[in-house]
Each structure stands twice: as structure tokens, then as C-alpha cells.
Short mmCIF file of C-alpha atoms and ligand atoms in Angstrom, two decimals:
data_model
loop_
_atom_site.label_atom_id
_atom_site.label_comp_id
_atom_site.label_asym_id
_atom_site.label_seq_id
_atom_site.Cartn_x
_atom_site.Cartn_y
_atom_site.Cartn_z
CA MET A 1 91.36 -67.80 -17.34
CA GLY A 2 94.40 -68.81 -15.30
CA ASP A 3 94.58 -72.20 -13.58
CA LYS A 4 96.30 -70.96 -10.39
CA ASN A 5 93.92 -69.28 -7.97
CA ILE A 6 95.51 -66.47 -5.99
CA VAL A 7 93.94 -64.27 -3.32
CA VAL A 8 95.74 -61.00 -2.62
CA VAL A 9 94.76 -59.70 0.83
CA GLY A 10 95.03 -55.90 0.95
CA ALA A 11 94.24 -53.06 -1.46
CA GLY A 12 96.86 -50.55 -0.37
CA VAL A 13 99.77 -49.72 -2.64
CA ALA A 14 101.48 -53.04 -1.75
CA GLY A 15 98.46 -55.24 -2.50
CA LEU A 16 97.40 -53.40 -5.66
CA THR A 17 100.92 -53.23 -7.15
CA THR A 18 101.50 -56.94 -6.44
CA ALA A 19 98.09 -57.85 -7.88
CA PHE A 20 98.76 -55.65 -10.94
CA LEU A 21 102.07 -57.41 -11.69
CA LEU A 22 100.59 -60.88 -11.00
CA SER A 23 97.59 -60.13 -13.24
CA LYS A 24 99.92 -59.78 -16.24
CA ASN A 25 100.60 -63.53 -16.08
CA PRO A 26 97.75 -65.41 -17.81
CA ARG A 27 98.35 -68.47 -15.62
CA TYR A 28 97.11 -66.57 -12.57
CA SER A 29 93.48 -65.95 -11.65
CA ILE A 30 93.45 -63.14 -9.09
CA THR A 31 90.96 -62.07 -6.44
CA ILE A 32 91.83 -58.96 -4.43
CA ALA A 33 90.09 -59.09 -1.03
CA ALA A 34 90.40 -56.27 1.48
CA LYS A 35 88.69 -54.44 4.31
CA HIS A 36 89.59 -51.03 2.83
CA MET A 37 89.58 -49.98 -0.82
CA PRO A 38 90.70 -46.93 -2.82
CA GLY A 39 88.25 -44.13 -1.98
CA ASP A 40 88.24 -44.98 1.76
CA TYR A 41 90.03 -42.83 4.35
CA ASP A 42 90.69 -44.79 7.54
CA ILE A 43 93.40 -44.99 10.18
CA GLU A 44 93.83 -48.72 9.36
CA TYR A 45 94.61 -47.84 5.72
CA ALA A 46 97.94 -46.00 5.24
CA SER A 47 98.07 -45.65 1.47
CA PRO A 48 95.64 -42.75 0.83
CA TRP A 49 97.39 -40.53 3.41
CA ALA A 50 100.84 -40.69 1.82
CA GLY A 51 102.25 -37.65 0.00
CA ALA A 52 103.40 -39.50 -1.89
CA ASN A 53 106.76 -39.01 -3.47
CA TYR A 54 109.92 -40.88 -4.48
CA MET A 55 112.62 -39.73 -2.04
CA PRO A 56 114.76 -42.80 -1.31
CA VAL A 57 115.51 -43.37 2.39
CA SER A 58 116.97 -46.86 1.98
CA ALA A 59 120.52 -47.64 3.10
CA LYS A 60 123.16 -48.44 0.48
CA GLY A 61 123.78 -52.14 -0.13
CA THR A 62 120.52 -53.36 1.44
CA PRO A 63 117.60 -55.17 -0.23
CA ALA A 64 115.65 -51.93 0.34
CA GLU A 65 118.08 -50.09 -1.96
CA GLU A 66 117.38 -52.66 -4.67
CA TRP A 67 113.59 -52.32 -4.19
CA ASP A 68 113.80 -48.51 -4.41
CA ARG A 69 116.12 -48.73 -7.42
CA ASN A 70 113.73 -51.10 -9.24
CA THR A 71 110.78 -48.80 -8.51
CA TRP A 72 112.23 -45.72 -10.19
CA PRO A 73 111.91 -46.86 -13.86
CA PRO A 74 108.15 -47.67 -13.62
CA PHE A 75 107.38 -44.33 -11.90
CA PHE A 76 109.55 -42.46 -14.42
CA ASP A 77 107.56 -44.13 -17.21
CA LEU A 78 104.21 -43.30 -15.56
CA ALA A 79 105.18 -39.63 -15.10
CA LYS A 80 106.48 -39.38 -18.68
CA ASN A 81 103.91 -41.37 -20.61
CA HIS A 82 100.75 -41.98 -18.54
CA PRO A 83 99.27 -38.74 -17.13
CA GLU A 84 96.08 -40.63 -16.23
CA ALA A 85 98.01 -42.38 -13.40
CA GLY A 86 98.34 -39.09 -11.48
CA VAL A 87 102.15 -39.10 -11.21
CA HIS A 88 104.20 -36.04 -12.22
CA PHE A 89 107.81 -34.86 -12.16
CA GLN A 90 108.86 -32.31 -9.57
CA ARG A 91 112.13 -30.63 -8.78
CA THR A 92 113.28 -31.82 -5.34
CA GLU A 93 115.47 -30.10 -2.72
CA ILE A 94 116.81 -32.00 0.33
CA TYR A 95 118.22 -29.95 3.22
CA ASN A 96 120.57 -31.29 5.91
CA ARG A 97 121.32 -29.67 9.28
CA LYS A 98 124.19 -31.30 11.19
CA LYS A 99 122.52 -30.53 14.51
CA ASP A 100 119.66 -32.97 13.69
CA VAL A 101 121.97 -35.98 13.49
CA SER A 102 120.73 -37.81 16.61
CA SER A 103 116.98 -37.24 16.08
CA ALA A 104 114.45 -39.88 15.00
CA THR A 105 113.72 -37.94 11.81
CA ALA A 106 117.43 -37.65 10.90
CA ALA A 107 117.89 -41.40 11.49
CA TRP A 108 114.97 -42.09 9.11
CA PHE A 109 116.41 -39.63 6.54
CA ALA A 110 120.11 -40.54 7.08
CA ASP A 111 120.71 -41.72 3.51
CA LEU A 112 118.35 -39.18 1.95
CA VAL A 113 120.24 -36.18 3.34
CA SER A 114 123.74 -37.52 2.63
CA PRO A 115 125.73 -35.37 0.13
CA ASN A 116 126.63 -38.47 -1.89
CA PRO A 117 123.80 -41.02 -1.59
CA TRP A 118 123.49 -44.22 -3.66
CA PHE A 119 120.76 -42.58 -5.77
CA SER A 120 123.07 -39.77 -6.95
CA THR A 121 123.51 -41.74 -10.18
CA LEU A 122 119.82 -42.63 -10.52
CA PHE A 123 118.71 -39.10 -11.39
CA ASP A 124 120.30 -37.44 -14.46
CA ASP A 125 120.28 -34.00 -12.84
CA PHE A 126 121.37 -34.90 -9.28
CA ARG A 127 123.70 -32.26 -7.85
CA GLU A 128 124.81 -30.71 -4.60
CA ILE A 129 123.49 -27.20 -4.06
CA PRO A 130 126.53 -24.87 -3.68
CA LYS A 131 127.10 -23.58 -0.14
CA THR A 132 126.64 -19.98 -1.34
CA GLU A 133 123.04 -20.79 -2.36
CA LEU A 134 122.03 -22.50 0.92
CA LYS A 135 119.36 -20.98 3.17
CA GLU A 136 120.40 -19.96 6.68
CA GLY A 137 120.82 -22.91 9.06
CA ILE A 138 121.31 -25.50 6.28
CA ASP A 139 124.71 -27.26 6.24
CA ASN A 140 124.43 -29.12 2.95
CA ALA A 141 121.73 -29.77 0.37
CA THR A 142 121.10 -31.69 -2.82
CA CYS A 143 118.60 -31.33 -5.64
CA PHE A 144 117.26 -33.54 -8.43
CA THR A 145 114.05 -34.20 -10.36
CA SER A 146 111.83 -36.88 -8.84
CA VAL A 147 108.09 -37.67 -8.92
CA CYS A 148 105.06 -36.91 -6.76
CA ILE A 149 102.10 -39.29 -6.78
CA ASN A 150 98.53 -38.12 -6.29
CA THR A 151 97.30 -41.11 -4.27
CA ALA A 152 93.63 -40.19 -4.87
CA ILE A 153 94.21 -40.84 -8.59
CA TYR A 154 97.00 -43.42 -8.44
CA LEU A 155 95.30 -46.02 -6.19
CA PRO A 156 92.12 -46.13 -8.35
CA TRP A 157 94.36 -46.23 -11.44
CA LEU A 158 96.22 -49.28 -10.05
CA LEU A 159 92.90 -50.94 -9.23
CA SER A 160 91.60 -50.25 -12.75
CA GLN A 161 94.72 -51.87 -14.26
CA CYS A 162 94.01 -54.99 -12.18
CA LEU A 163 90.37 -55.03 -13.34
CA LYS A 164 91.47 -54.57 -16.97
CA ASN A 165 93.69 -57.64 -16.59
CA GLY A 166 90.79 -59.74 -15.27
CA ALA A 167 91.27 -59.51 -11.48
CA ILE A 168 88.12 -59.56 -9.33
CA VAL A 169 87.91 -57.20 -6.36
CA LYS A 170 85.82 -57.70 -3.23
CA ARG A 171 85.51 -56.57 0.38
CA ALA A 172 86.46 -59.07 3.07
CA VAL A 173 87.82 -59.02 6.61
CA PHE A 174 89.96 -61.95 7.75
CA LYS A 175 90.75 -62.99 11.32
CA HIS A 176 93.43 -65.46 10.17
CA ILE A 177 95.49 -65.20 6.96
CA ALA A 178 94.66 -68.82 6.05
CA ASP A 179 90.94 -67.89 5.99
CA ALA A 180 91.69 -66.09 2.71
CA ALA A 181 92.31 -69.49 1.09
CA ALA A 182 88.93 -70.92 2.16
CA PRO A 183 86.41 -71.91 -0.55
CA GLY A 184 84.26 -68.93 -1.56
CA VAL A 185 86.88 -66.20 -1.12
CA HIS A 186 88.50 -66.65 -4.53
CA HIS A 187 85.90 -65.72 -7.17
CA SER A 188 86.03 -69.23 -8.67
CA GLY A 189 84.49 -70.52 -5.44
CA ARG A 190 87.40 -72.95 -5.10
CA PRO A 191 90.11 -72.84 -2.41
CA ALA A 192 93.03 -70.55 -3.26
CA ASP A 193 96.34 -72.14 -4.30
CA LEU A 194 98.22 -69.22 -2.79
CA VAL A 195 97.56 -66.17 -0.62
CA VAL A 196 99.53 -62.91 -0.82
CA ASN A 197 99.60 -61.05 2.50
CA CYS A 198 99.69 -57.27 1.96
CA THR A 199 97.97 -56.21 5.18
CA GLY A 200 100.37 -53.44 6.24
CA LEU A 201 100.22 -52.51 9.90
CA SER A 202 97.45 -55.10 10.51
CA ALA A 203 100.06 -57.83 10.01
CA SER A 204 100.88 -57.16 13.67
CA LYS A 205 97.44 -58.47 14.70
CA LEU A 206 96.29 -60.82 11.92
CA GLY A 207 96.05 -64.47 12.99
CA GLY A 208 98.74 -66.71 11.51
CA VAL A 209 101.06 -63.69 11.12
CA GLU A 210 100.95 -61.61 14.36
CA ASP A 211 104.25 -59.96 13.53
CA LYS A 212 105.03 -57.88 16.62
CA SER A 213 108.00 -56.25 14.88
CA VAL A 214 105.49 -54.18 12.86
CA VAL A 215 104.66 -50.89 14.59
CA PRO A 216 103.09 -47.58 13.53
CA ALA A 217 105.12 -44.48 12.75
CA ARG A 218 102.40 -41.84 12.93
CA GLY A 219 102.39 -39.18 10.23
CA GLN A 220 100.29 -36.02 10.40
CA ILE A 221 99.74 -33.81 7.36
CA VAL A 222 97.93 -30.67 6.24
CA VAL A 223 96.59 -30.67 2.67
CA VAL A 224 96.33 -27.16 1.18
CA ARG A 225 95.21 -25.58 -2.09
CA ASN A 226 98.42 -23.51 -2.30
CA SER A 227 101.19 -24.67 -4.65
CA ALA A 228 104.91 -25.09 -4.02
CA PRO A 229 107.51 -24.61 -6.78
CA ALA A 230 109.38 -27.79 -5.73
CA MET A 231 109.35 -30.68 -3.24
CA TYR A 232 111.34 -30.11 -0.05
CA ALA A 233 112.49 -32.25 2.88
CA THR A 234 114.69 -31.38 5.84
CA SER A 235 116.72 -33.60 8.19
CA GLY A 236 114.79 -32.32 11.22
CA THR A 237 113.16 -29.41 12.98
CA ASP A 238 113.69 -27.35 16.13
CA ASP A 239 110.32 -28.55 17.50
CA GLY A 240 111.14 -32.09 18.60
CA PRO A 241 113.18 -35.12 17.49
CA ASP A 242 110.24 -36.94 15.85
CA GLU A 243 108.87 -33.96 13.94
CA ALA A 244 109.63 -33.45 10.26
CA CYS A 245 109.29 -30.84 7.56
CA TYR A 246 108.41 -31.76 3.99
CA ILE A 247 106.33 -30.31 1.16
CA MET A 248 105.07 -31.76 -2.11
CA THR A 249 102.49 -30.64 -4.64
CA ARG A 250 100.47 -33.54 -6.01
CA ALA A 251 99.75 -34.02 -9.70
CA ALA A 252 96.46 -33.03 -11.34
CA GLY A 253 94.90 -30.73 -8.75
CA GLY A 254 95.65 -32.95 -5.76
CA GLY A 255 96.71 -30.00 -3.58
CA THR A 256 99.95 -29.68 -1.64
CA ILE A 257 100.92 -31.94 1.26
CA LEU A 258 102.59 -30.27 4.23
CA GLY A 259 104.22 -32.65 6.71
CA GLY A 260 104.82 -33.90 9.20
CA CYS A 261 106.13 -36.18 11.88
CA TYR A 262 107.46 -39.71 12.43
CA GLN A 263 106.03 -40.75 15.81
CA LYS A 264 106.98 -44.38 16.37
CA GLY A 265 104.61 -46.43 18.53
CA ASN A 266 101.89 -43.74 18.41
CA TRP A 267 98.46 -45.10 17.31
CA GLU A 268 96.53 -41.78 17.67
CA SER A 269 94.15 -41.36 14.74
CA GLN A 270 93.11 -37.73 15.31
CA PRO A 271 95.13 -34.68 14.15
CA ASP A 272 96.86 -32.71 16.91
CA PRO A 273 95.95 -29.02 16.30
CA SER A 274 99.19 -27.71 17.87
CA LEU A 275 101.28 -29.97 15.67
CA ALA A 276 99.26 -28.79 12.65
CA ILE A 277 100.24 -25.18 13.40
CA ARG A 278 103.91 -26.17 13.79
CA ILE A 279 103.79 -28.07 10.48
CA MET A 280 102.33 -25.05 8.66
CA LYS A 281 104.81 -22.61 10.23
CA ARG A 282 107.82 -24.77 9.33
CA CYS A 283 106.64 -25.31 5.75
CA VAL A 284 105.96 -21.63 5.13
CA ALA A 285 109.38 -20.82 6.63
CA ILE A 286 111.27 -23.07 4.21
CA CYS A 287 108.99 -22.22 1.27
CA PRO A 288 107.56 -18.67 1.63
CA GLU A 289 106.35 -18.97 -2.00
CA LEU A 290 103.50 -21.15 -0.67
CA THR A 291 101.62 -18.03 0.45
CA GLY A 292 103.44 -15.23 -1.39
CA GLY A 293 104.84 -13.86 1.87
CA LYS A 294 101.49 -13.90 3.75
CA GLY A 295 102.60 -16.42 6.42
CA ILE A 296 100.41 -19.34 7.49
CA GLU A 297 97.29 -17.15 7.31
CA GLY A 298 97.71 -17.36 3.55
CA LEU A 299 97.32 -21.14 3.55
CA ASP A 300 94.01 -22.43 2.18
CA ILE A 301 93.39 -25.71 4.03
CA ILE A 302 91.60 -28.62 2.34
CA ARG A 303 91.93 -31.02 5.30
CA HIS A 304 94.10 -32.29 8.12
CA GLY A 305 95.10 -35.95 8.03
CA VAL A 306 96.77 -38.71 10.01
CA GLY A 307 98.17 -41.97 8.69
CA LEU A 308 100.14 -44.76 10.34
CA ARG A 309 103.21 -45.94 8.42
CA PRO A 310 103.65 -49.72 8.82
CA VAL A 311 107.26 -49.83 10.04
CA ARG A 312 108.90 -53.23 10.48
CA GLU A 313 112.15 -53.77 12.39
CA GLY A 314 114.50 -55.32 9.85
CA GLY A 315 112.59 -53.87 6.89
CA THR A 316 109.77 -54.95 4.61
CA ARG A 317 108.97 -58.65 4.87
CA ILE A 318 109.07 -60.35 1.49
CA GLU A 319 109.04 -64.06 2.22
CA LYS A 320 107.07 -67.18 1.46
CA GLU A 321 105.93 -69.86 3.87
CA LYS A 322 103.18 -72.45 4.24
CA ILE A 323 100.54 -71.45 6.79
CA ASN A 324 98.00 -74.19 7.64
CA GLY A 325 99.18 -75.98 4.49
CA VAL A 326 98.59 -72.96 2.20
CA TRP A 327 101.40 -71.14 0.35
CA THR A 328 101.53 -67.58 1.64
CA VAL A 329 103.73 -64.82 0.22
CA HIS A 330 104.22 -61.82 2.50
CA ASN A 331 104.72 -58.25 1.29
CA TYR A 332 104.19 -55.90 4.23
CA GLY A 333 105.99 -53.49 6.53
CA ALA A 334 107.31 -50.86 4.08
CA GLY A 335 107.13 -48.07 6.68
CA GLY A 336 107.48 -44.65 5.09
CA ALA A 337 108.56 -46.07 1.74
CA GLY A 338 105.52 -48.01 0.52
CA TYR A 339 105.25 -46.10 -2.78
CA GLN A 340 108.92 -45.55 -3.54
CA SER A 341 109.65 -49.25 -3.02
CA SER A 342 106.33 -50.54 -4.42
CA TYR A 343 107.42 -52.00 -7.76
CA GLY A 344 110.67 -53.43 -6.40
CA CYS A 345 108.91 -55.11 -3.46
CA SER A 346 106.09 -56.39 -5.64
CA GLN A 347 108.51 -57.78 -8.25
CA ALA A 348 110.28 -59.65 -5.43
CA ALA A 349 106.93 -60.96 -4.13
CA VAL A 350 105.90 -62.07 -7.64
CA LYS A 351 109.16 -64.01 -7.92
CA LEU A 352 108.25 -65.92 -4.75
CA VAL A 353 104.74 -66.59 -6.10
CA ASP A 354 106.28 -67.94 -9.32
CA GLU A 355 108.59 -70.20 -7.32
CA ALA A 356 105.76 -71.53 -5.17
CA MET A 357 103.46 -72.07 -8.14
CA GLY A 358 106.18 -73.47 -10.37
CA ALA A 359 105.14 -70.94 -12.99
CA LYS A 360 107.29 -68.62 -15.06
CA ALA A 361 105.84 -65.08 -15.17
CA LYS A 362 105.58 -63.54 -18.61
CA MET A 363 105.88 -59.77 -18.24
P1 FAD B 401 97.89 -50.16 3.65
O1 FAD B 401 97.78 -49.04 2.70
O2 FAD B 401 97.63 -49.86 5.09
O3 FAD B 401 96.88 -51.27 3.16
C1 FAD B 401 96.58 -52.41 3.92
C2 FAD B 401 95.45 -53.15 3.23
O4 FAD B 401 95.24 -54.39 3.91
C3 FAD B 401 94.11 -52.39 3.30
O5 FAD B 401 93.37 -52.59 2.11
C4 FAD B 401 93.42 -53.08 4.47
O6 FAD B 401 92.00 -52.98 4.43
C5 FAD B 401 93.87 -54.51 4.23
N1 FAD B 401 93.74 -55.35 5.42
C6 FAD B 401 94.48 -55.28 6.56
N2 FAD B 401 94.09 -56.24 7.42
C7 FAD B 401 93.09 -56.92 6.81
C8 FAD B 401 92.28 -58.03 7.20
N3 FAD B 401 92.44 -58.62 8.38
N4 FAD B 401 91.34 -58.46 6.35
C9 FAD B 401 91.18 -57.86 5.13
N5 FAD B 401 91.91 -56.81 4.72
C10 FAD B 401 92.86 -56.35 5.55
N6 FAD B 401 105.52 -43.71 1.19
C11 FAD B 401 106.27 -43.31 0.12
O7 FAD B 401 106.82 -44.15 -0.58
N7 FAD B 401 106.41 -41.98 -0.17
C12 FAD B 401 105.83 -41.01 0.58
O8 FAD B 401 105.98 -39.82 0.28
C13 FAD B 401 105.07 -41.39 1.72
N8 FAD B 401 104.49 -40.46 2.51
C14 FAD B 401 103.74 -40.85 3.58
C15 FAD B 401 103.12 -39.88 4.36
C16 FAD B 401 102.29 -40.25 5.41
C17 FAD B 401 101.64 -39.19 6.24
C18 FAD B 401 102.08 -41.62 5.68
C19 FAD B 401 101.15 -42.05 6.78
C20 FAD B 401 102.70 -42.60 4.90
C21 FAD B 401 103.55 -42.23 3.86
N9 FAD B 401 104.20 -43.17 3.08
C22 FAD B 401 104.94 -42.78 1.99
C23 FAD B 401 104.17 -44.61 3.43
C24 FAD B 401 103.11 -45.36 2.66
O9 FAD B 401 101.88 -44.70 2.76
C25 FAD B 401 102.99 -46.79 3.22
O10 FAD B 401 104.26 -47.41 3.23
C26 FAD B 401 102.06 -47.62 2.35
O11 FAD B 401 100.85 -46.95 2.13
C27 FAD B 401 101.78 -48.98 2.96
O12 FAD B 401 100.92 -49.65 2.07
P2 FAD B 401 100.34 -51.08 2.36
O13 FAD B 401 99.61 -51.49 1.14
O14 FAD B 401 101.40 -51.96 2.89
O15 FAD B 401 99.32 -50.86 3.61
#
């Protein structure tokens, strides 16, 4: 049993990945405390709604590039060697239309749709699709093999890795981040030596944090039983500057995710039926194979969904500070990149925990 008591607040992909990495260090005794857990579907819990895939949107030369870069090897390993994690390889095609350049979606995807992005050397098979092979309306496109994560399998898998390494998991709702350090929250009953704040969008409201630079970017999806031969994303749509078009088929029977939108500042939790129709039409248009030429009537819908991406101006916050005398390490605000940056961000957060605790992690 470790001698440093740590409470990780949050059981989304940020909290669980950070707890998983921390739990490998025998000096740390970990309690994961959260309002929502894998298995829940709630508008305050972004992680289950994600596609999710690894399609880097980070800008070259930023910390976000490093976090994305550091996340690829663990996901590659999971897809190659650990089928039980629910991650599989998929061919990926990214389409750019020059006319989208000023839209919200194109700004979000600016690096993703570039013909020569930083990640061109990350994937062995990255290549530009020749102009002669491009669909009508597409100006340039790239393809490579990436991964798609079935979040319904992956989040419980992450949790089970934490449990295997001795972490204790419990439900709790905190009004103030320092409340997580109070006696009785950590399973030892003693006050926590350090709190890790992985509260996502709620960091904008949580006492002691109240980070007003964290806002929602609403994403609406349709989950269908149909399969797609590859993952697709486009730089924009003709239906509005904050609408998007992407497709990915999840591993192990998880269905196919049709997206979407990127509606900044929109907190609406319910699916918009008109948007759902537009999403389905756009997806079938770029991938007719979804329904074998039968149009959207050929889609077999499992459910409609809405999630709020925790976007933070200036990017994900990975910092440490003392709040009410308690060491607190923040890891929140990953926006639309919470999975594809998860290991990189969590490694950076673990480094800060090690510094604060004066402990060297053995991984
Ligand atoms: P969350 O998953 O929201 O978890 C927050 C946790 O904190 C929860 O357990 C919650 O209960 C807990 N919590 C909050 N406040 C408190 C409190 N006061 N007390 C106790 N507990 C609290 N990312 C990708 O990388 N690839 C994708 O393809 C992708 N697709 C997406 C598609 C959609 C439609 C959406 C909505 C998101 C997508 N994302 C994708 C983004 C990704 O889902 C998020 O970046 C990620 O889930 C954020 O995880 P998180 O752990 O920070 O937050």
C-alpha cells in the first residue's frame, strides 16, 4: 500500500487515464471519486458520447501536439495487442474543401485537413489521395490508418485496470475541489496528500477552480447498426459553419457514429431532430456504402446522442497549485481531443504529481 494518498476527481477519460498511470507507482494509494462513472450517460459526462477516434487536431509546435504524439504509441499497442480494450485500427480519409476555410469546423480541423500535417510522419502509411481519385467538391485529401475506440468498452476497461492496480472507486459530488482532500474521501479515511482535478466542463463551476475559460462545444451524433469501410472527416458542410461531417465504426459491435457539429457555447442536452436528419444525409452522401445505395432510409438507428466537449481557451490545463493548502494537479479542458490526447496529458499530469509528492514514478 502506497504512503501518498491521492484522490482523483473525475471518471471520464482524463480521470481514468491519469488514475491508471498513477496506480502503476506503488508509492501512490489512489481513490477515484466522481459523480458519473462508466456505464452512465449524462450531459455532464462527455466521455461516453465521444466517437472516439485518433484524428489529431492539434497545432504544430504546441504542447497539444506533444500530448497527441505521446498518445499514439499506447493506442497503437492497445489496438495491436489488447482486443479486450475495445480499440481497433481503421483506415481514415480526411477531406478538405477550400470554401470551408472561415467556418468554425474548419478552424477546429485546420491542422487535420492540411496536406502536410505534423502527424504525416506518425503513421507509416500516411499519403495524400491523388487529385484524380477525389470525390466531387473535395480540393485535397489525405489517408492513413488510425484507431477507433469503443467508449462503452474502453472506459470500463480503463476502470478495471485501475482496480487491478489497487485503486478504490467511489461516487462523490464536490462543491469545492479542496473538499476532495477532506478526511473520509480517500479510502484510508485520512486527508488526501494531493487531489487531481479531472472534472471536464464542470471545472467552469467547481468551487476553487471556477475556470470561466472552459465552455461547451456541443456535439450531436447518431449511432447506427450500419458499418462504414473507413473513418471519414470533412473540413465543413454546406449546412452551417458549426456543423460537421464525420463517420467512424467502433470496435467490437459498438455500431457506427455519424456526426456531427461543434456548437460553441451551446448547453442544449437534447438532440435536434432536424440536425439529426442533416447529419444522416451528409454521412450517406460521403459514404453511400453505409446503406448500399438505399439513402438515409437504409440507416438502422440505435440512438441519438448529445455530448458537450469541454473546450478551454488556451488549451487543456495541466498545472499544479496549492488550493486551501492542498496540492492540486489539474487535467481538464481537452475539448474535442480528450481521447487522442489522453495518455500525453495524463503523463504530463503524473509528472506534476511526482514533483509535488517528491516521488519518482516507476513505469
Ligand atoms: P468528462 O468525461 O466529462 O468527465 C468528467 C468527470 O468529472 C465525470 O466523472 C464527472 O462526474 C466528474 N465530475 C465533474 N464535476 C464533479 C464534481 N463536482 N464532483 C464529482 N465529480 C465531478 N475526443 C477524441 O479524442 N476523439 C473523438 O473522436 C471525440 N469525439 C467526440 C464526439 C462527441 C460527440 C463529443 C461530445 C466529444 C468527443 N470527443 C472526442 C471529446 C472527448 O469526449 C472529451 O474531450 C473527453 O471525454 C473529456 O473527458 P474528461 O474526462 O475531461 O471529462
